[in-house]
Short mmCIF file of C-alpha atoms and ligand atoms in Angstrom, two decimals:
data_model
loop_
_atom_site.label_atom_id
_atom_site.label_comp_id
_atom_site.label_asym_id
_atom_site.label_seq_id
_atom_site.Cartn_x
_atom_site.Cartn_y
_atom_site.Cartn_z
CA UNK K 1 0.21 -0.08 0.11
CA UNK K 2 1.31 3.33 -0.56
CA UNK K 3 0.27 6.03 1.35
CA UNK K 4 0.61 10.02 0.34
CA UNK K 5 1.14 11.82 3.79
CA UNK K 6 0.56 15.74 4.18
CA UNK K 7 1.74 17.92 7.10
CA UNK K 8 0.61 21.56 7.91
CA UNK K 9 -0.38 22.21 11.37
CA UNK K 10 1.58 24.56 12.40
CA UNK K 11 4.90 26.15 10.51
CA UNK K 12 6.49 23.51 8.37
CA UNK K 13 4.94 22.42 5.44
CA UNK K 14 5.50 18.82 3.96
CA UNK K 15 4.23 16.00 1.76
CA UNK K 16 5.85 12.05 1.65
CA UNK K 17 5.12 8.75 0.38
CA UNK K 18 5.50 6.46 2.48
CA UNK K 19 4.99 2.20 1.30
CA UNK K 20 4.28 -0.97 2.53
CA UNK K 21 6.82 -3.04 1.23
CA UNK K 22 9.63 -0.43 0.07
CA UNK K 23 9.22 1.73 3.09
CA UNK K 24 10.24 5.73 2.76
CA UNK K 25 9.83 6.21 -0.89
CA UNK K 26 10.07 10.63 -0.55
CA UNK K 27 9.86 13.54 1.44
CA UNK K 28 9.87 16.87 0.79
CA UNK K 29 9.64 19.93 3.44
CA UNK K 30 9.54 23.60 3.06
CA UNK K 31 9.95 26.04 6.00
CA UNK K 32 8.27 29.22 6.34
CA UNK K 33 10.89 30.11 9.19
CA UNK K 34 12.06 32.86 7.41
CA UNK K 35 8.68 34.45 7.20
CA UNK K 36 8.01 34.33 10.55
CA UNK K 37 11.48 35.11 11.86
CA UNK K 38 10.35 38.68 10.74
CA UNK K 39 7.63 38.76 13.46
CA UNK K 40 9.64 36.76 16.74
CA UNK K 41 6.73 33.71 15.87
CA UNK K 42 4.67 32.11 13.46
CA UNK K 43 1.69 34.14 12.27
CA UNK K 44 -0.99 32.07 12.17
CA UNK K 45 -2.86 33.83 9.26
CA UNK K 46 0.36 34.08 7.50
CA UNK K 47 0.90 29.97 8.31
CA UNK K 48 -2.52 29.10 6.49
CA UNK K 49 -1.60 31.29 3.57
CA UNK K 50 1.55 29.78 2.78
CA UNK K 51 0.66 26.26 2.92
CA UNK K 52 -2.19 27.45 0.39
CA UNK K 53 0.94 28.76 -1.82
CA UNK K 54 3.96 25.78 -1.02
CA UNK K 55 1.39 22.57 -0.95
CA UNK K 56 0.41 21.73 -3.99
CA UNK K 57 3.97 21.53 -5.52
CA UNK K 58 5.30 19.74 -2.57
CA UNK K 59 2.97 17.17 -3.26
CA UNK K 60 3.61 16.92 -7.22
CA UNK K 61 7.42 16.88 -5.97
CA UNK K 62 6.37 14.13 -3.24
CA UNK K 63 5.20 11.86 -6.07
CA UNK K 64 7.86 12.35 -8.81
CA UNK K 65 10.65 11.35 -6.49
CA UNK K 66 8.41 8.35 -5.31
CA UNK K 67 8.39 7.89 -9.35
CA UNK K 68 4.59 7.24 -8.16
CA UNK K 69 1.23 8.92 -10.31
CA UNK K 70 -1.60 10.38 -8.12
CA UNK K 71 -3.43 7.11 -10.03
CA UNK K 72 -1.06 4.92 -7.85
CA UNK K 73 -1.33 5.90 -4.65
CA UNK K 74 -4.00 3.70 -2.19
CA UNK K 75 -4.81 6.15 0.39
CA UNK K 76 -4.20 9.89 1.58
CA UNK K 77 -3.09 10.67 5.11
CA UNK K 78 -2.74 14.33 6.82
CA UNK K 79 -2.66 16.06 9.75
CA UNK K 80 -6.24 16.71 11.28
CA UNK K 81 -4.95 18.03 14.67
CA UNK K 82 -3.94 18.92 16.79
CA UNK K 83 -2.06 22.25 15.96
CA UNK K 84 -3.55 26.04 14.30
CA UNK K 85 -7.14 25.20 12.32
CA UNK K 86 -6.54 27.78 9.79
CA UNK K 87 -3.23 25.48 8.57
CA UNK K 88 -4.81 22.16 9.27
CA UNK K 89 -7.46 22.52 7.19
CA UNK K 90 -5.12 23.72 4.16
CA UNK K 91 -3.67 20.32 4.51
CA UNK K 92 -6.84 18.27 4.94
CA UNK K 93 -8.84 20.61 2.54
CA UNK K 94 -5.78 19.30 -0.32
CA UNK K 95 -5.89 15.84 1.26
CA UNK K 96 -8.96 15.50 1.06
CA UNK K 97 -9.34 16.42 -2.44
CA UNK K 98 -6.88 14.01 -4.14
CA UNK K 99 -8.26 11.63 -2.47
CA UNK K 100 -11.86 11.78 -3.85
CA UNK K 101 -10.79 12.82 -7.19
CA UNK K 102 -8.27 9.24 -7.02
CA UNK K 103 -11.10 7.35 -5.66
CA UNK K 104 -8.43 6.45 -2.01
CA UNK K 105 -9.35 6.62 1.39
CA UNK K 106 -8.41 9.34 3.31
CA UNK K 107 -7.37 9.76 6.95
CA UNK K 108 -7.37 12.44 9.04
CA UNK K 109 -3.99 11.80 11.69
CA UNK K 110 -2.92 12.89 14.96
CA UNK K 111 0.29 15.08 14.52
CA UNK K 112 1.41 13.62 17.75
CA UNK K 113 1.03 10.17 16.46
CA UNK K 114 3.42 11.32 13.56
CA UNK K 115 5.69 11.91 16.03
CA UNK K 116 5.73 9.34 18.46
CA UNK K 117 5.87 6.85 15.53
CA UNK K 118 8.89 8.57 13.85
CA UNK K 119 11.89 6.75 15.21
CA UNK K 120 9.76 3.36 13.17
CA UNK K 121 10.80 5.18 9.74
CA UNK K 122 14.98 4.09 11.26
CA UNK K 123 16.51 1.14 10.18
CA UNK K 124 16.54 -0.09 13.66
CA UNK K 125 12.84 0.32 15.19
CA UNK K 126 11.86 0.24 18.80
CA UNK K 127 9.66 -2.89 19.47
CA UNK K 128 6.82 -2.66 21.13
CA UNK K 129 5.91 -1.45 24.33
CA UNK K 130 8.73 1.52 25.01
CA UNK K 131 7.45 4.74 27.12
CA UNK K 132 7.82 8.12 24.86
CA UNK K 133 9.37 11.27 25.31
CA UNK K 134 7.27 14.12 23.28
CA UNK K 135 8.96 17.42 22.95
CA UNK K 136 7.57 20.02 20.82
CA UNK K 137 6.69 23.43 20.74
CA UNK K 138 3.64 22.85 21.94
CA UNK K 139 3.41 19.89 24.29
CA UNK K 140 5.38 17.64 26.68
CA UNK K 141 4.83 14.58 27.37
CA UNK K 142 5.31 10.91 28.53
CA UNK K 143 3.33 8.35 27.66
CA UNK K 144 3.22 4.96 27.75
CA UNK K 145 2.70 3.11 24.53
CA UNK K 146 1.73 -0.14 24.48
CA UNK K 147 0.70 -0.75 20.82
CA UNK K 148 0.25 1.47 18.44
CA UNK K 149 -3.14 3.26 19.19
CA UNK K 150 -2.80 2.16 23.03
CA UNK K 151 -1.21 5.20 24.23
CA UNK K 152 -1.63 5.92 28.33
CA UNK K 153 -0.34 9.67 29.88
CA UNK K 154 1.88 9.01 31.96
CA UNK K 155 2.72 13.09 32.93
CA UNK K 156 2.61 16.18 30.72
CA UNK K 157 3.18 20.00 31.38
CA UNK K 158 1.35 22.42 33.88
CA UNK K 159 1.65 25.69 31.99
CA UNK K 160 4.45 25.65 28.92
CA UNK K 161 6.00 23.26 27.13
CA UNK K 162 9.26 23.00 27.23
CA UNK K 163 9.98 24.10 23.47
CA UNK K 164 8.78 26.89 24.22
CA UNK K 165 10.07 27.68 26.88
CA UNK K 166 13.02 27.30 24.88
CA UNK K 167 11.75 29.87 22.22
CA UNK K 168 10.52 32.21 25.07
CA UNK K 169 13.70 32.41 26.34
CA UNK K 170 15.22 33.24 22.94
CA UNK K 171 13.33 35.98 22.40
CA UNK K 172 14.43 37.44 25.61
CA UNK K 173 18.74 37.31 24.53
CA UNK K 174 17.67 38.60 21.33
CA UNK K 175 18.41 35.42 19.44
CA UNK K 176 15.56 35.16 17.27
CA UNK K 177 13.04 32.60 16.28
CA UNK K 178 13.20 29.74 16.14
CA UNK K 179 14.29 29.61 19.97
CA UNK K 180 15.53 25.79 20.38
CA UNK K 181 18.35 25.28 17.69
CA UNK K 182 19.54 29.17 18.78
CA UNK K 183 19.74 28.39 22.61
CA UNK K 184 21.39 25.20 21.39
CA UNK K 185 24.08 27.49 19.14
CA UNK K 186 24.93 29.99 21.84
CA UNK K 187 25.14 28.23 24.86
CA UNK K 188 27.75 26.09 22.77
CA UNK K 189 30.03 29.16 23.82
CA UNK K 190 28.53 29.07 27.83
CA UNK K 191 30.27 28.99 31.23
CA UNK K 192 28.14 26.13 32.83
CA UNK K 193 29.13 27.15 36.17
CA UNK K 194 28.19 30.87 36.20
CA UNK K 195 24.94 30.03 36.94
CA UNK K 196 22.28 26.81 38.23
CA UNK K 197 19.01 27.34 37.44
CA UNK K 198 16.42 25.22 38.68
CA UNK K 199 15.19 22.02 37.76
CA UNK K 200 11.45 22.50 38.25
CA UNK K 201 8.94 19.92 39.86
CA UNK K 202 11.77 17.01 40.20
CA UNK K 203 11.88 17.57 44.26
CA UNK K 204 8.51 15.59 44.34
CA UNK K 205 7.06 12.85 43.14
CA UNK K 206 5.20 12.69 39.62
CA UNK K 207 5.64 12.77 36.24
CA UNK K 208 4.32 16.21 35.33
CA UNK K 209 6.53 18.85 34.36
CA UNK K 210 6.18 22.66 34.46
CA UNK K 211 8.51 25.28 32.49
CA UNK K 212 7.57 28.56 33.17
CA UNK K 213 8.79 29.09 36.16
CA UNK K 214 12.34 28.15 34.33
CA UNK K 215 12.09 30.72 32.08
CA UNK K 216 11.09 33.57 34.47
CA UNK K 217 14.23 32.67 36.44
CA UNK K 218 15.88 32.99 32.81
CA UNK K 219 14.22 36.70 32.72
CA UNK K 220 14.91 37.34 36.43
CA UNK K 221 19.24 36.78 36.00
CA UNK K 222 19.19 38.96 32.21
CA UNK K 223 17.55 41.49 34.09
CA UNK K 224 19.69 41.77 37.08
CA UNK K 225 22.75 41.85 34.71
CA UNK K 226 24.51 43.88 31.62
CA UNK K 227 23.00 41.01 28.48
CA UNK K 228 26.45 41.00 26.53
CA UNK K 229 28.16 38.32 23.93
CA UNK K 230 29.11 35.91 26.95
CA UNK K 231 26.24 36.83 29.34
CA UNK K 232 23.79 35.43 26.76
CA UNK K 233 25.87 32.58 26.25
CA UNK K 234 25.96 31.97 29.80
CA UNK K 235 22.00 32.25 30.29
CA UNK K 236 21.72 30.48 27.38
CA UNK K 237 23.76 26.96 29.03
CA UNK K 238 22.38 27.65 32.16
CA UNK K 239 19.16 27.59 30.66
CA UNK K 240 19.27 24.66 28.41
CA UNK K 241 21.22 22.64 31.19
CA UNK K 242 18.50 23.07 33.10
CA UNK K 243 15.80 22.18 31.24
CA UNK K 244 17.74 18.92 29.68
CA UNK K 245 18.40 17.78 33.23
CA UNK K 246 14.55 17.79 34.63
CA UNK K 247 14.00 15.50 30.99
CA UNK K 248 16.12 13.22 31.99
CA UNK K 249 15.48 13.13 35.39
CA UNK K 250 11.23 12.08 34.49
CA UNK K 251 11.74 9.98 31.79
CA UNK K 252 14.61 8.14 34.07
CA UNK K 253 11.37 7.77 36.70
CA UNK K 254 8.49 7.22 33.57
CA UNK K 255 10.65 4.26 32.16
CA UNK K 256 11.34 2.80 36.18
CA UNK K 257 7.44 3.83 36.94
CA UNK K 258 6.38 1.98 34.20
CA UNK K 259 8.39 -1.10 33.87
CA UNK K 260 9.63 -0.51 30.10
CA UNK K 261 13.15 -0.77 29.17
CA UNK K 262 13.10 1.49 26.02
CA UNK K 263 12.77 4.85 25.61
CA UNK K 264 11.75 6.72 22.45
CA UNK K 265 12.21 10.34 21.84
CA UNK K 266 10.43 12.41 19.81
CA UNK K 267 9.21 16.27 18.51
CA UNK K 268 11.30 19.27 17.87
CA UNK K 269 13.26 19.13 21.32
CA UNK K 270 14.14 16.06 20.16
CA UNK K 271 16.84 17.38 17.73
CA UNK K 272 19.18 19.16 20.59
CA UNK K 273 22.31 16.92 20.78
CA UNK K 274 22.62 17.83 24.63
CA UNK K 275 19.52 15.81 25.34
CA UNK K 276 20.50 13.30 23.19
CA UNK K 277 23.34 12.77 24.53
CA UNK K 278 22.49 12.48 28.31
CA UNK K 279 19.28 10.80 27.98
CA UNK K 280 21.80 8.05 25.94
CA UNK K 281 24.14 8.36 29.43
CA UNK K 282 21.56 7.83 31.34
CA UNK K 283 19.46 4.76 29.57
CA UNK K 284 22.56 2.95 29.19
CA UNK K 285 23.50 3.89 32.85
CA UNK K 286 20.75 2.11 33.83
CA UNK K 287 20.35 -0.74 31.35
CA UNK K 288 17.87 0.21 28.83
CA UNK K 289 17.81 1.25 25.71
CA UNK K 290 16.75 5.15 23.67
CA UNK K 291 15.57 5.59 20.51
CA UNK K 292 15.62 8.79 18.32
CA UNK K 293 14.05 9.08 14.57
CA UNK K 294 17.08 11.04 12.46
CA UNK K 295 17.41 15.06 13.11
CA UNK K 296 15.03 16.43 10.22
CA UNK K 297 12.30 13.86 11.57
CA UNK K 298 12.56 15.27 15.06
CA UNK K 299 10.38 18.51 13.74
CA UNK K 300 7.25 18.97 11.97
CA UNK K 301 7.30 16.71 8.55
CA UNK K 302 5.51 14.77 6.09
CA UNK K 303 7.14 11.54 6.60
CA UNK K 304 5.85 10.85 10.08
CA UNK K 305 2.40 11.17 9.23
CA UNK K 306 2.91 9.36 5.66
CA UNK K 307 4.11 6.61 7.85
CA UNK K 308 1.52 6.63 10.82
CA UNK K 309 -1.24 7.45 8.33
CA UNK K 310 -0.36 3.87 6.48
CA UNK K 311 -0.39 1.95 9.56
CA UNK K 312 -4.03 2.79 10.34
CA UNK K 313 -5.27 3.00 6.51
CA UNK K 314 -3.42 -0.38 5.74
CA UNK K 315 -5.19 -2.23 9.13
CA UNK K 316 -8.86 -1.34 7.78
CA UNK K 317 -9.44 2.27 9.37
CA UNK K 318 -11.75 4.98 7.61
CA UNK K 319 -13.74 8.30 7.63
CA UNK K 320 -16.28 9.46 6.57
CA UNK K 321 -16.59 11.66 3.66
CA UNK K 322 -17.24 14.81 6.48
CA UNK K 323 -14.40 15.95 7.73
CA UNK K 324 -13.04 18.36 10.81
CA UNK K 325 -9.76 19.27 11.98
CA UNK K 326 -9.07 19.16 15.72
CA UNK K 327 -7.09 22.28 16.65
CA UNK K 328 -6.71 20.77 20.48
CA UNK K 329 -6.82 16.79 20.96
CA UNK K 330 -6.29 15.22 23.41
CA UNK K 331 -3.41 11.55 22.66
CA UNK K 332 -5.09 9.46 24.94
CA UNK K 333 -8.36 10.31 22.73
CA UNK K 334 -7.03 7.97 20.32
CA UNK K 335 -8.86 4.78 19.37
CA UNK K 336 -6.69 2.19 18.99
CA UNK K 337 -6.75 -0.25 15.87
CA UNK K 338 -5.96 -4.10 14.93
CA UNK K 339 -2.61 -5.35 14.42
CA UNK K 340 -3.28 -7.02 11.01
CA UNK K 341 -1.58 -4.31 8.59
CA UNK K 342 -0.23 -5.38 5.94
O1 KG4 Y 401 7.90 19.76 17.06
P1 KG4 Y 401 8.07 20.74 15.84
O2 KG4 Y 401 8.63 21.00 14.81
O3 KG4 Y 401 6.27 21.34 15.96
C1 KG4 Y 401 5.67 21.73 17.31
O4 KG4 Y 401 5.13 21.12 16.68
O5 KG4 Y 401 5.48 22.37 18.19
O6 KG4 Y 401 8.91 21.29 17.68
C2 KG4 Y 401 9.03 22.12 17.38
C3 KG4 Y 401 10.09 23.21 18.67
C4 KG4 Y 401 10.04 24.40 18.85
O7 KG4 Y 401 9.81 25.02 20.02
C5 KG4 Y 401 11.43 24.63 18.95
O8 KG4 Y 401 12.50 25.80 19.56
C6 KG4 Y 401 12.09 23.29 19.15
O9 KG4 Y 401 11.44 22.78 18.58
N1 KG4 Y 401 13.43 23.03 18.88
C7 KG4 Y 401 14.71 22.57 19.12
C8 KG4 Y 401 15.65 22.56 18.88
N2 KG4 Y 401 15.10 22.20 17.59
C9 KG4 Y 401 13.80 22.59 17.40
N3 KG4 Y 401 14.58 22.41 21.35
C10 KG4 Y 401 15.72 22.76 21.43
N4 KG4 Y 401 16.86 22.27 20.60
C11 KG4 Y 401 17.26 22.12 19.37
N5 KG4 Y 401 17.95 21.81 18.97
ZN1 ZN Y 402 5.78 18.66 15.72
#
């Protein structure tokens, strides 16, 4: 079965073709970073308009690179939520229209399920069950994954998502958007001894997170000093250290609590090299294993949507022709599906 996957939930436009036999056949991405960088963050209306412009040519490119004519596609998967409603509607409308024209099924995919399954696109995919750390601009979740569609939420953030905290702290330091990669770059030259930022909610039991206090701590630190290049690097370093440490402590706790030996990390913040290194050390230290998607599949992309949609369509999942997008949609509300996949 060959599935076209479409991603338009935020500021990346993605299209990809996944084949149950041959694996990923193509994947194309168009980033809107430059457009939104002018405003210091994503402007929803501009994102939707840019998806309108970029998506169709990107789909054509993905089909061309996969060497599949439109008529060779057996199903279309698009991100139905969570995300920005205008942006989601662009992908949903095109996905539904193409499926109707080609007379094949269309399926709305949960964006975070896409992230969660992204490591399955790699050569050495994790076996079920595992604990997943989903860290993006809008989510910070620990999930016990028994199988595709069988998700139990173990913990989440009570306020800001960790990616959001990276983005806001970067803005505070004048580092621009998106903040995660900018903080990581600046932190490289920072002095880790100058400040120690708090590791929120690690001194009490539980698997929930809170990152707004960390962001405020960074703001208070910045307002007490002269903001020169050295200070920017030191604050970035202290912030990244604290955020990464907090995630590592909670991941260790989640693996122990759920009794799992595999950890999967996904979502944009999963591209953070310090996080990847520290999680590798932590899992090795307690005899467990960690799995990541390649860096380009940590951030938003069409390949993960094509994969997730393909698994569900191949298992026989179908949706009616009328559709809606779900800007807010909990992963816990997803239904499991039969394992009878092709
Ligand atoms: O998954 P994603 O591409 O989009 C959402 O679904 O939100 O995640 C974007 C988030 C942004 O907050 C961005 O700053 C963060 O991921 N991010 C990073 C890194 N690369 C992207 N955070 C820390 N370190 C990175 N290297
Ligand atoms: Zn995402």
